[in-house]
Amino acid sequence: MRRDPNVNPVSIVMIEDDEGHARLIERNIRRAGVNNEIIPFRDGTSALAYLLGPDGTGEASAKRPLLILLDLNLPDMTGIDILEKVKANPHTRRSPVVVLTTTDDSREVQRCYDLGANVYITKPVNYEGFSNAIRQLGLFFSVMQVPENP
Amino acid sequence: MVHTGYNPALVALSVAIAIFASYTALDLGARVHNAAPGRRIAWIGGAALAMGGGIWSMHFIGMLAFEMGMPTSYEAGLTVLSLVIAIGATGGAFAWVGRPGAKAQDILVSGTLMGIGIAGMHFIGMTALHMPGSVTYNLLLAAVSVLIAVTAATVGLWLTFRNHGAWQKIIAAFVMGFAVSGMHYTGMAAATFTTGETGAHASHVTGLAPSQQNLALFVGAAIFLTLFLAMLASSIDQQRVQRELSNSEARFRAAIQAVRGVLWTNDAEGRMVGEQPGWSAITGQSFEEYQGFGWANAVHPDDSRSSVDAWNETVREKRTFVHEHRVRVSDGTWRHFAIRAVPVLAPDGSIREWVGVHTDITEQREAEAELRESNEEIQRYAYIVSHDLRAPLVNVMGFTSELDATREDIRSALKSHPDAERIDADLGEALGFISAAVTRMESLIAAILKLSREGRRSFRPEPLDLDALLQRLADAQRHQTDAAGAEVVVARDLPRITADRLALEQIFGNLLDNAVKYLDPTRAGRITVTAAAVGPRIRIDVADNGRGIAERDHSRVFELFRRSGAQDRPGEGIGLAHVKALVRSLGGRIDVASKLGEGTTFSVTLPRGSATAVYEGVPATSLAAE
């Protein structure tokens, strides 16, 4: 994995419990030419511990530009819980959150946007669609400005 | 001409008799309506005797009060005849008006006959008067007296057969008494008495013959006795009525205690008055607490607004009150009650009071809630399962594609291998089957998901024009219909319905689509859509003359992924399952009647109003497991 901190020091935090999905997402992001560091988490607890720090204040993420890829269906909590906590914390609320999940229920989509999600993507079973979506997301990442957390 | 005058004491007596007789007649006459059929005749007879006898006595004493200064006597036969006429005319009139089914105009007819009868009595009574000399009549005054008699009789009858209170009865008695007396004295004024020897007996003018006075007293006493006996009979009857009333009150009290549920009474405005043992036992409220509108304090605050609104509407329309609300019972918990209250109307149509029953339906409501909960759970389960099934499918499909991508690498690596072509073909075949299976699985999951969503959809009921809606759906199918050489006939003047437009379009769109799809190619297709109101519901039939469904498949066609008959048409076996789920969510039902080779009729029965269970916005947290 090649890193170029001067051009784009953004880290991608991927919270996805399905190992296969995580691998497919990573492969397609790389195919899109995005080479940022990807930090994978398989459950909500460890992801929150990373994002908000062991003390839970969120200061751990201060001055750290992050982009969060979030699955809603996690074993220990729902992605909504994580979204709420991230958007409520002054140190993490500016990090863009991309919800990437199997759910396409319109109410769920609305709820995520209401809570401050920046993008909501449904994982299509059709692999063509899936890889396309991820690759386009990767292209999107490469041009996206991610603010540094206060 | 004879100089004449009146004895004031006897005049007063005659008027008093008229009033007393009128009162008695009013009192007895009022009992005719409420009397048992066998007793009716007795009360009519009594009233006629009191009224007719009273009027006659009044006249007779009025005649005796007349002083004309010459010896007079009465012919017994004619006098008795005048009494019979008075009683007969009165009795006939009472019987006619008092018969069941008598109308307002009957009073006019009977009043006229009775009035003429009384006038006849008066003048026959005058004829019975024997005196020296002759009597001539002023025709105008005589006519006026007849008119007064008719009017008095009509008013008297009207008052008698109308329910009224004690004071009204007394006033009416005075009015009638004076009217009867007025008739008599007008009749007398119409008469001019002349004697053969003018002035010969002038000395008699000053004094009334003692025999005449005794006769007056005797007649007066007799009629008072008669009236007194009549009043006695009336009061005995009054006691019987009172006893029946108290019996019925006791019965009502016993019913209050016997009814399962709470029986209560309210006044016209909804205030609780008097003892409410049932209400008190359930709510634990004391007499002081539930008095007036205090009972409303036991109603759940969340339900009181809607209860008051429903109540006011019911009072306005004077209909049966049907409602449900929660009530705090004596142990402090809230319980659900179904309420039914009927207004007790006064004769003038106003509400006198309300009698209602509160029935505890808490268990019923709880069972319904449980059922609904388990139903929701099944739907949620289907939803979650279909999503969780999807997640591994993404992997299967994803890595299959990844494998497919590496086929190129394998091919180039095996370039010189003798079995290279076979290996590549095997790989391609395996990957192809996996992809096809995953695609199929994906579509099945999508169908389950759609079905589980239908059960959770929120509906927006609106008044719909069924004619137009169904015709539009038929028109939308026109292309397929024409291609099949068939016709769709939508009946006119279908009943109106309030329902969710989209749901109805989906239901009947599907049914019409099926009807066209499964026509029998050997005969001209004909599809008819009819509808009829069945009580509070509407049944809509979609009938075709297509290939039909075998008996054993009648319930199977509604199952998901199941199809019937020759599998020669495209389809997933989803349509009817979808239709059934929708119809059920709308609070209706769907049935099929079909004969293989003859045709099929699908009958959809829906509530006419918007009784559709609306679960507006299922809380999003229920989906948190995604």
PDB file of N, CA, C and O in Angstrom, chain B residues 164-188:
ATOM      1  N   HIS B 164    -100.813  15.865  30.256  1.00  0.00           N
ATOM      2  CA  HIS B 164    -100.435  17.141  30.870  1.00  0.00           C
ATOM      3  C   HIS B 164    -100.331  16.985  32.373  1.00  0.00           C
ATOM      4  O   HIS B 164    -100.797  15.998  32.958  1.00  0.00           O
ATOM      5  N   GLY B 165     -99.752  17.965  32.985  1.00  0.00           N
ATOM      6  CA  GLY B 165     -99.536  17.941  34.433  1.00  0.00           C
ATOM      7  C   GLY B 165    -100.773  18.358  35.181  1.00  0.00           C
ATOM      8  O   GLY B 165    -101.799  18.727  34.584  1.00  0.00           O
ATOM      9  N   ALA B 166    -100.690  18.321  36.522  1.00  0.00           N
ATOM     10  CA  ALA B 166    -101.843  18.605  37.374  1.00  0.00           C
ATOM     11  C   ALA B 166    -102.356  20.025  37.168  1.00  0.00           C
ATOM     12  O   ALA B 166    -103.571  20.243  37.058  1.00  0.00           O
ATOM     13  N   TRP B 167    -101.423  20.991  37.058  1.00  0.00           N
ATOM     14  CA  TRP B 167    -101.857  22.385  36.929  1.00  0.00           C
ATOM     15  C   TRP B 167    -102.533  22.638  35.602  1.00  0.00           C
ATOM     16  O   TRP B 167    -103.567  23.297  35.525  1.00  0.00           O
ATOM     17  N   GLN B 168    -101.968  22.075  34.561  1.00  0.00           N
ATOM     18  CA  GLN B 168    -102.568  22.230  33.232  1.00  0.00           C
ATOM     19  C   GLN B 168    -103.985  21.676  33.238  1.00  0.00           C
ATOM     20  O   GLN B 168    -104.890  22.223  32.632  1.00  0.00           O
ATOM     21  N   LYS B 169    -104.121  20.543  33.956  1.00  0.00           N
ATOM     22  CA  LYS B 169    -105.420  19.882  34.006  1.00  0.00           C
ATOM     23  C   LYS B 169    -106.444  20.789  34.702  1.00  0.00           C
ATOM     24  O   LYS B 169    -107.586  20.911  34.253  1.00  0.00           O
ATOM     25  N   ILE B 170    -106.016  21.441  35.775  1.00  0.00           N
ATOM     26  CA  ILE B 170    -106.934  22.319  36.519  1.00  0.00           C
ATOM     27  C   ILE B 170    -107.327  23.509  35.665  1.00  0.00           C
ATOM     28  O   ILE B 170    -108.515  23.878  35.563  1.00  0.00           O
ATOM     29  N   ILE B 171    -106.341  24.098  35.001  1.00  0.00           N
ATOM     30  CA  ILE B 171    -106.645  25.252  34.151  1.00  0.00           C
ATOM     31  C   ILE B 171    -107.592  24.836  33.029  1.00  0.00           C
ATOM     32  O   ILE B 171    -108.592  25.511  32.738  1.00  0.00           O
ATOM     33  N   ALA B 172    -107.284  23.685  32.426  1.00  0.00           N
ATOM     34  CA  ALA B 172    -108.138  23.184  31.351  1.00  0.00           C
ATOM     35  C   ALA B 172    -109.563  22.955  31.854  1.00  0.00           C
ATOM     36  O   ALA B 172    -110.542  23.244  31.150  1.00  0.00           O
ATOM     37  N   ALA B 173    -109.657  22.449  33.092  1.00  0.00           N
ATOM     38  CA  ALA B 173    -110.989  22.205  33.667  1.00  0.00           C
ATOM     39  C   ALA B 173    -111.766  23.515  33.807  1.00  0.00           C
ATOM     40  O   ALA B 173    -112.961  23.573  33.510  1.00  0.00           O
ATOM     41  N   PHE B 174    -111.076  24.568  34.211  1.00  0.00           N
ATOM     42  CA  PHE B 174    -111.744  25.876  34.341  1.00  0.00           C
ATOM     43  C   PHE B 174    -112.195  26.384  32.975  1.00  0.00           C
ATOM     44  O   PHE B 174    -113.327  26.854  32.816  1.00  0.00           O
ATOM     45  N   VAL B 175    -111.324  26.266  32.005  1.00  0.00           N
ATOM     46  CA  VAL B 175    -111.667  26.747  30.661  1.00  0.00           C
ATOM     47  C   VAL B 175    -112.907  26.028  30.151  1.00  0.00           C
ATOM     48  O   VAL B 175    -113.874  26.634  29.682  1.00  0.00           O
ATOM     49  N   MET B 176    -112.881  24.687  30.300  1.00  0.00           N
ATOM     50  CA  MET B 176    -114.004  23.914  29.797  1.00  0.00           C
ATOM     51  C   MET B 176    -115.278  24.192  30.578  1.00  0.00           C
ATOM     52  O   MET B 176    -116.364  24.298  30.010  1.00  0.00           O
ATOM     53  N   GLY B 177    -115.108  24.289  31.901  1.00  0.00           N
ATOM     54  CA  GLY B 177    -116.275  24.561  32.757  1.00  0.00           C
ATOM     55  C   GLY B 177    -116.968  25.854  32.356  1.00  0.00           C
ATOM     56  O   GLY B 177    -118.190  25.899  32.214  1.00  0.00           O
ATOM     57  N   PHE B 178    -116.157  26.892  32.120  1.00  0.00           N
ATOM     58  CA  PHE B 178    -116.744  28.175  31.738  1.00  0.00           C
ATOM     59  C   PHE B 178    -117.344  28.105  30.350  1.00  0.00           C
ATOM     60  O   PHE B 178    -118.378  28.719  30.072  1.00  0.00           O
ATOM     61  N   ALA B 179    -116.726  27.323  29.465  1.00  0.00           N
ATOM     62  CA  ALA B 179    -117.247  27.204  28.105  1.00  0.00           C
ATOM     63  C   ALA B 179    -118.617  26.531  28.119  1.00  0.00           C
ATOM     64  O   ALA B 179    -119.567  26.982  27.466  1.00  0.00           O
ATOM     65  N   VAL B 180    -118.732  25.466  28.913  1.00  0.00           N
ATOM     66  CA  VAL B 180    -120.015  24.746  29.004  1.00  0.00           C
ATOM     67  C   VAL B 180    -121.087  25.670  29.578  1.00  0.00           C
ATOM     68  O   VAL B 180    -122.201  25.759  29.054  1.00  0.00           O
ATOM     69  N   SER B 181    -120.706  26.390  30.641  1.00  0.00           N
ATOM     70  CA  SER B 181    -121.681  27.313  31.251  1.00  0.00           C
ATOM     71  C   SER B 181    -122.067  28.409  30.267  1.00  0.00           C
ATOM     72  O   SER B 181    -123.243  28.784  30.163  1.00  0.00           O
ATOM     73  N   GLY B 182    -121.046  28.902  29.546  1.00  0.00           N
ATOM     74  CA  GLY B 182    -121.303  29.965  28.563  1.00  0.00           C
ATOM     75  C   GLY B 182    -122.309  29.514  27.537  1.00  0.00           C
ATOM     76  O   GLY B 182    -123.222  30.256  27.151  1.00  0.00           O
ATOM     77  N   MET B 183    -122.187  28.259  27.105  1.00  0.00           N
ATOM     78  CA  MET B 183    -123.120  27.726  26.116  1.00  0.00           C
ATOM     79  C   MET B 183    -124.536  27.766  26.673  1.00  0.00           C
ATOM     80  O   MET B 183    -125.477  28.210  26.020  1.00  0.00           O
ATOM     81  N   HIS B 184    -124.632  27.288  27.926  1.00  0.00           N
ATOM     82  CA  HIS B 184    -125.959  27.211  28.509  1.00  0.00           C
ATOM     83  C   HIS B 184    -126.613  28.589  28.616  1.00  0.00           C
ATOM     84  O   HIS B 184    -127.751  28.778  28.190  1.00  0.00           O
ATOM     85  N   TYR B 185    -125.847  29.524  29.141  1.00  0.00           N
ATOM     86  CA  TYR B 185    -126.464  30.829  29.384  1.00  0.00           C
ATOM     87  C   TYR B 185    -126.693  31.594  28.098  1.00  0.00           C
ATOM     88  O   TYR B 185    -127.610  32.395  27.999  1.00  0.00           O
ATOM     89  N   THR B 186    -125.886  31.342  27.085  1.00  0.00           N
ATOM     90  CA  THR B 186    -126.172  31.944  25.782  1.00  0.00           C
ATOM     91  C   THR B 186    -127.456  31.344  25.217  1.00  0.00           C
ATOM     92  O   THR B 186    -128.301  32.045  24.650  1.00  0.00           O
ATOM     93  N   GLY B 187    -127.563  30.017  25.367  1.00  0.00           N
ATOM     94  CA  GLY B 187    -128.775  29.327  24.903  1.00  0.00           C
ATOM     95  C   GLY B 187    -130.012  29.874  25.585  1.00  0.00           C
ATOM     96  O   GLY B 187    -131.061  30.056  24.959  1.00  0.00           O
ATOM     97  N   MET B 188    -129.852  30.129  26.874  1.00  0.00           N
ATOM     98  CA  MET B 188    -130.992  30.680  27.614  1.00  0.00           C
ATOM     99  C   MET B 188    -131.323  32.095  27.145  1.00  0.00           C
ATOM    100  O   MET B 188    -132.482  32.481  27.052  1.00  0.00           O
TER     101      MET B 188
END
